[in-house]
């Protein structure tokens, strides 16, 4: 089985990899929704399909064409941020972005802002502005700016000001400038604002246009008339906005004077248009304004974002929001109310975009900044924050990711420990937010972030408007699904999300539903990002009724009227279940959540829970490589090429990262991680001969010494060169870029690697490997327990509860709610009965045959057990090993039992690597 990247960025103890290899289509069967078939026999053929090869293409050297040298006078002439340079000529505008510092005469300046804003409102449609056909535009904005603006989601510009109107009712339009750049400017800028009479005039204009096709004179007059109306409309809006902004200004001042319920309520009404706070919101906002670090646990869709947005308006410094996924950041950014200027930093941005965002932070033009936890590896990022651009609040969104006992642990979240935040960023207050955390997870998160137990705000983690049901399903789940979709209440529901475990399933199901006249699209991380956002857009605008998706869909999706969520496959934990059903009924209306339960999915998922495990022996070898690399080079740069190391030690890349992070952030700091880098450089010289250039440039001289030459190209390792000249990898990259800009060289980088410097070499490798192995195995067991709890809750609903807890027929809301809430509130460490087999009479014999038929291969017990359970690993990829008919044959037997049997059989084989 191949890993599917739809794990939402999860790592070792998080969501296990998704399987991409399709099982054989289920044979036709007659069971219906009610005729369940819980005793599913495992059919090995379902588990041994051919896998899609994931081999990466060897990269080709770039054609050696030197780029044209740029002009000195215009260093980055075509960049979108050029548009905003006028900011520096008008420093007062920066104040606009901080409600904290709104100047007294602010509103009177609004008129001049709108003068600038007018062209930007018309940016897309106005022929006088740059378009692909008119690249220059009246303002001389070049076509590149036009072409690139779509990408500039975080362009919170200071001379393209806030939207003049729309202070009331935050409707997800977010910051105007960002939305401009999302290609929807016009739509958003005017959305819902034109009054009836204006619409009437527009349609009058349109119909007139049709009638008088050739009457150009009257058309011109009509356009002029339209423009006058539009300008009047705009002026009115600006006046309204000025008035409303003044009110917001007043309300902010009032809250700063006294954070009373009344003052906060007024601000809520003005900025969001909501009448009252929801449960938990006011409490959380007040705690944060009191600078008390807080743990906030509210159900999905309960309005957690507002709990940092309001403080961001009041607090003097920046609010830094840490999000696990870029998509989530962008989504949150879009949902900021227009009065709060936001930005984000991510590795997907171009250096110029990052530089511009940093500049805006430094001039105080950004109030809320979204970053990924990986950003904390970057020394440049940490150095942005100074006495003038300081952080008032750090928000840890999806805070459960901090804990390895959560369903979605991310090692990079370990970087968010309070001690580190305080030491590096001088952070006073932390707000941690989640919708799904067990007591164990909460304790862990609060301890890492040093949040006192008394500062926990926790409300029930399930909303009452979700009607929950489960049904057993056998071999023809697709047919069951179709029947469900064609029955009440699902037929009446406008928007439905169907969650599947594997990418191939989403495509298969969406084809099947399409064939049965249902408007549907599939969504998973294998689909190009552009298409994914299009699908999300179509779904949000009700142009597609159903989305069949993996876990990749939904995080941050705030479509209020999703009426149903169907789980085609069992979720991996109750946390995942709650997150996903939480996409339904965000408008508070009754919504339907159905789960199909089948044993095969459970067995397969349970096997996958073991795909991250590592043997002590492998960890020991890994540690040797990590530290022997730099035995004599304390403080020097070291790197570990991800792909080759992963294959060599048979450890997944995410697990290697987890281990390295533990070595950095554990009790003893053994190393310091640096940003990841492509470390192998293949370089061509163009203008000057290499030796002549080496005479003038120390780095080039070192490159010549440290390179291998292949067909006239110089191939070298960036950290090696950096170490030799006593520079950082960033310095080397910058110098290379500089030479490239001068037309001297072209180069290509490959081999993504983890980079680090060694702080201390461990004194006892064996003890350290034992410790890390034990930890990884505890994390693995925790994941297995979570899956068992999910399975148990679903089985209980269909098999056991029968009219207990008020359940009725196929509706299981009371018992599922109870089981879920008990799980979140109680001890999640306890084992529950499971269906997994503990022995098989043929197991040992099959292992023996398997080993005999693969005498040339070297196996560990774990490797054998993985193959028998159909789990791919870096050294035993499914492309090769799924061809054996033993692949996945023992998926229904406990992994540990299979591993023990493999160990015993391996011991009988002399010459094998037995552990
Ligand atoms: N006091 C309120 N009154 C009415 N609607 C509100 C209120 N607070 C927030 N909302 C709305 O509720 C919706 C969900 O808010 P938000 O996205 O912040 O939820 P969330 O708790 O972060 O959910 P998730 O965990 O699923 O991301 C938004 O549309 C938001 O505008």
Short mmCIF file of N, CA and C in Angstrom, two decimals, residues 558-613:
data_model
loop_
_atom_site.label_atom_id
_atom_site.label_comp_id
_atom_site.label_asym_id
_atom_site.label_seq_id
_atom_site.Cartn_x
_atom_site.Cartn_y
_atom_site.Cartn_z
N UNK A 558 -15.91 26.37 5.71
CA UNK A 558 -16.99 26.94 6.52
C UNK A 558 -18.22 27.16 5.66
N UNK A 559 -18.66 26.09 4.99
CA UNK A 559 -19.92 26.17 4.25
C UNK A 559 -21.00 25.86 5.26
N UNK A 560 -21.84 26.83 5.48
CA UNK A 560 -22.74 26.72 6.62
C UNK A 560 -23.86 25.71 6.39
N UNK A 561 -24.20 25.47 5.11
CA UNK A 561 -25.40 24.66 4.88
C UNK A 561 -25.11 23.25 4.38
N UNK A 562 -23.97 22.69 4.75
CA UNK A 562 -23.76 21.28 4.41
C UNK A 562 -24.78 20.49 5.23
N UNK A 563 -25.65 19.79 4.52
CA UNK A 563 -26.77 19.15 5.22
C UNK A 563 -26.51 17.72 5.63
N UNK A 564 -25.46 17.11 5.04
CA UNK A 564 -25.18 15.72 5.41
C UNK A 564 -23.72 15.39 5.20
N UNK A 565 -23.20 14.56 6.09
CA UNK A 565 -21.86 14.00 5.93
C UNK A 565 -22.00 12.49 6.01
N UNK A 566 -21.48 11.82 5.00
CA UNK A 566 -21.58 10.36 5.00
C UNK A 566 -20.16 9.79 5.09
N UNK A 567 -19.97 8.89 6.01
CA UNK A 567 -18.68 8.20 6.08
C UNK A 567 -18.79 6.88 5.33
N UNK A 568 -18.16 6.86 4.17
CA UNK A 568 -18.15 5.62 3.39
C UNK A 568 -17.19 4.63 4.05
N UNK A 569 -16.14 5.17 4.67
CA UNK A 569 -15.20 4.31 5.41
C UNK A 569 -15.15 4.76 6.85
N UNK A 570 -14.80 3.82 7.68
CA UNK A 570 -14.70 4.10 9.12
C UNK A 570 -13.61 5.16 9.36
N UNK A 571 -13.88 6.19 10.14
CA UNK A 571 -12.79 7.12 10.50
C UNK A 571 -11.78 6.41 11.41
N UNK A 572 -10.59 6.98 11.48
CA UNK A 572 -9.55 6.30 12.26
C UNK A 572 -9.65 6.55 13.75
N UNK A 573 -10.44 7.52 14.13
CA UNK A 573 -10.59 7.81 15.56
C UNK A 573 -11.89 8.58 15.74
N UNK A 574 -12.32 8.63 16.99
CA UNK A 574 -13.51 9.43 17.26
C UNK A 574 -13.22 10.91 17.02
N UNK A 575 -11.97 11.28 17.21
CA UNK A 575 -11.61 12.68 16.94
C UNK A 575 -11.85 13.00 15.47
N UNK A 576 -11.38 12.09 14.59
CA UNK A 576 -11.54 12.33 13.16
C UNK A 576 -13.03 12.33 12.79
N UNK A 577 -13.78 11.43 13.40
CA UNK A 577 -15.22 11.37 13.16
C UNK A 577 -15.89 12.70 13.52
N UNK A 578 -15.54 13.19 14.71
CA UNK A 578 -16.16 14.44 15.18
C UNK A 578 -15.76 15.62 14.28
N UNK A 579 -14.49 15.65 13.89
CA UNK A 579 -14.03 16.72 12.98
C UNK A 579 -14.84 16.69 11.69
N UNK A 580 -15.01 15.49 11.14
CA UNK A 580 -15.63 15.40 9.81
C UNK A 580 -17.14 15.61 9.86
N UNK A 581 -17.80 15.06 10.86
CA UNK A 581 -19.24 15.34 10.93
C UNK A 581 -19.47 16.81 11.26
N UNK A 582 -18.44 17.43 11.83
CA UNK A 582 -18.53 18.85 12.20
C UNK A 582 -18.63 19.77 10.98
N UNK A 583 -18.41 19.22 9.78
CA UNK A 583 -18.60 20.04 8.57
C UNK A 583 -20.08 20.22 8.29
N UNK A 584 -20.92 19.40 8.90
CA UNK A 584 -22.37 19.48 8.63
C UNK A 584 -23.04 20.42 9.63
N UNK A 585 -24.12 21.00 9.18
CA UNK A 585 -25.00 21.76 10.08
C UNK A 585 -24.37 22.93 10.77
N UNK A 586 -23.47 23.62 10.12
CA UNK A 586 -22.85 24.78 10.76
C UNK A 586 -23.82 25.96 10.81
N UNK A 587 -24.94 25.84 10.08
CA UNK A 587 -25.96 26.88 10.16
C UNK A 587 -26.93 26.59 11.30
N UNK A 588 -26.66 25.55 12.06
CA UNK A 588 -27.50 25.25 13.21
C UNK A 588 -28.71 24.39 12.86
N UNK A 589 -28.91 24.10 11.56
CA UNK A 589 -30.09 23.30 11.19
C UNK A 589 -29.80 21.82 11.34
N UNK A 590 -30.87 21.06 11.50
CA UNK A 590 -30.71 19.61 11.65
C UNK A 590 -29.99 19.05 10.42
N UNK A 591 -28.95 18.27 10.68
CA UNK A 591 -28.17 17.72 9.56
C UNK A 591 -27.88 16.25 9.84
N UNK A 592 -27.57 15.51 8.77
CA UNK A 592 -27.56 14.05 8.89
C UNK A 592 -26.15 13.50 8.67
N UNK A 593 -25.74 12.63 9.58
CA UNK A 593 -24.40 12.07 9.49
C UNK A 593 -24.51 10.55 9.55
N UNK A 594 -24.18 9.92 8.44
CA UNK A 594 -24.31 8.47 8.40
C UNK A 594 -22.94 7.82 8.24
N UNK A 595 -22.78 6.69 8.91
CA UNK A 595 -21.51 5.96 8.84
C UNK A 595 -21.74 4.55 8.37
N UNK A 596 -20.98 4.12 7.34
CA UNK A 596 -21.04 2.72 6.92
C UNK A 596 -19.93 1.96 7.65
N UNK A 597 -20.34 0.89 8.26
CA UNK A 597 -19.37 0.11 9.04
C UNK A 597 -19.11 -1.20 8.32
N UNK A 598 -17.86 -1.51 8.11
CA UNK A 598 -17.54 -2.83 7.54
C UNK A 598 -16.21 -3.31 8.11
N UNK A 599 -16.12 -4.61 8.23
CA UNK A 599 -14.94 -5.18 8.88
C UNK A 599 -13.66 -5.02 8.06
N UNK A 600 -13.80 -5.13 6.75
CA UNK A 600 -12.57 -5.09 5.93
C UNK A 600 -11.86 -3.75 6.11
N UNK A 601 -12.62 -2.67 6.08
CA UNK A 601 -11.98 -1.36 6.27
C UNK A 601 -11.30 -1.31 7.63
N UNK A 602 -11.99 -1.82 8.63
CA UNK A 602 -11.39 -1.81 9.98
C UNK A 602 -10.07 -2.58 9.98
N UNK A 603 -10.06 -3.78 9.39
CA UNK A 603 -8.83 -4.57 9.39
C UNK A 603 -7.71 -3.85 8.65
N UNK A 604 -8.05 -3.27 7.53
CA UNK A 604 -7.02 -2.59 6.74
C UNK A 604 -6.48 -1.38 7.49
N UNK A 605 -7.38 -0.64 8.11
CA UNK A 605 -6.91 0.53 8.86
C UNK A 605 -6.04 0.10 10.03
N UNK A 606 -6.44 -0.97 10.65
CA UNK A 606 -5.68 -1.42 11.83
C UNK A 606 -4.26 -1.81 11.41
N UNK A 607 -4.15 -2.46 10.26
CA UNK A 607 -2.80 -2.78 9.76
C UNK A 607 -2.01 -1.51 9.51
N UNK A 608 -2.68 -0.55 8.88
CA UNK A 608 -1.96 0.69 8.53
C UNK A 608 -1.44 1.43 9.75
N UNK A 609 -2.09 1.21 10.89
CA UNK A 609 -1.62 1.88 12.11
C UNK A 609 -0.18 1.47 12.43
N UNK A 610 0.25 0.34 11.85
CA UNK A 610 1.59 -0.15 12.15
C UNK A 610 2.61 0.27 11.09
N UNK A 611 2.21 1.16 10.21
CA UNK A 611 3.14 1.46 9.12
C UNK A 611 4.25 2.43 9.51
N UNK A 612 4.12 3.07 10.67
CA UNK A 612 5.18 4.00 11.08
C UNK A 612 6.20 3.38 12.04
N UNK A 613 5.90 2.20 12.54
CA UNK A 613 6.76 1.59 13.58
C UNK A 613 8.17 1.34 13.07
#
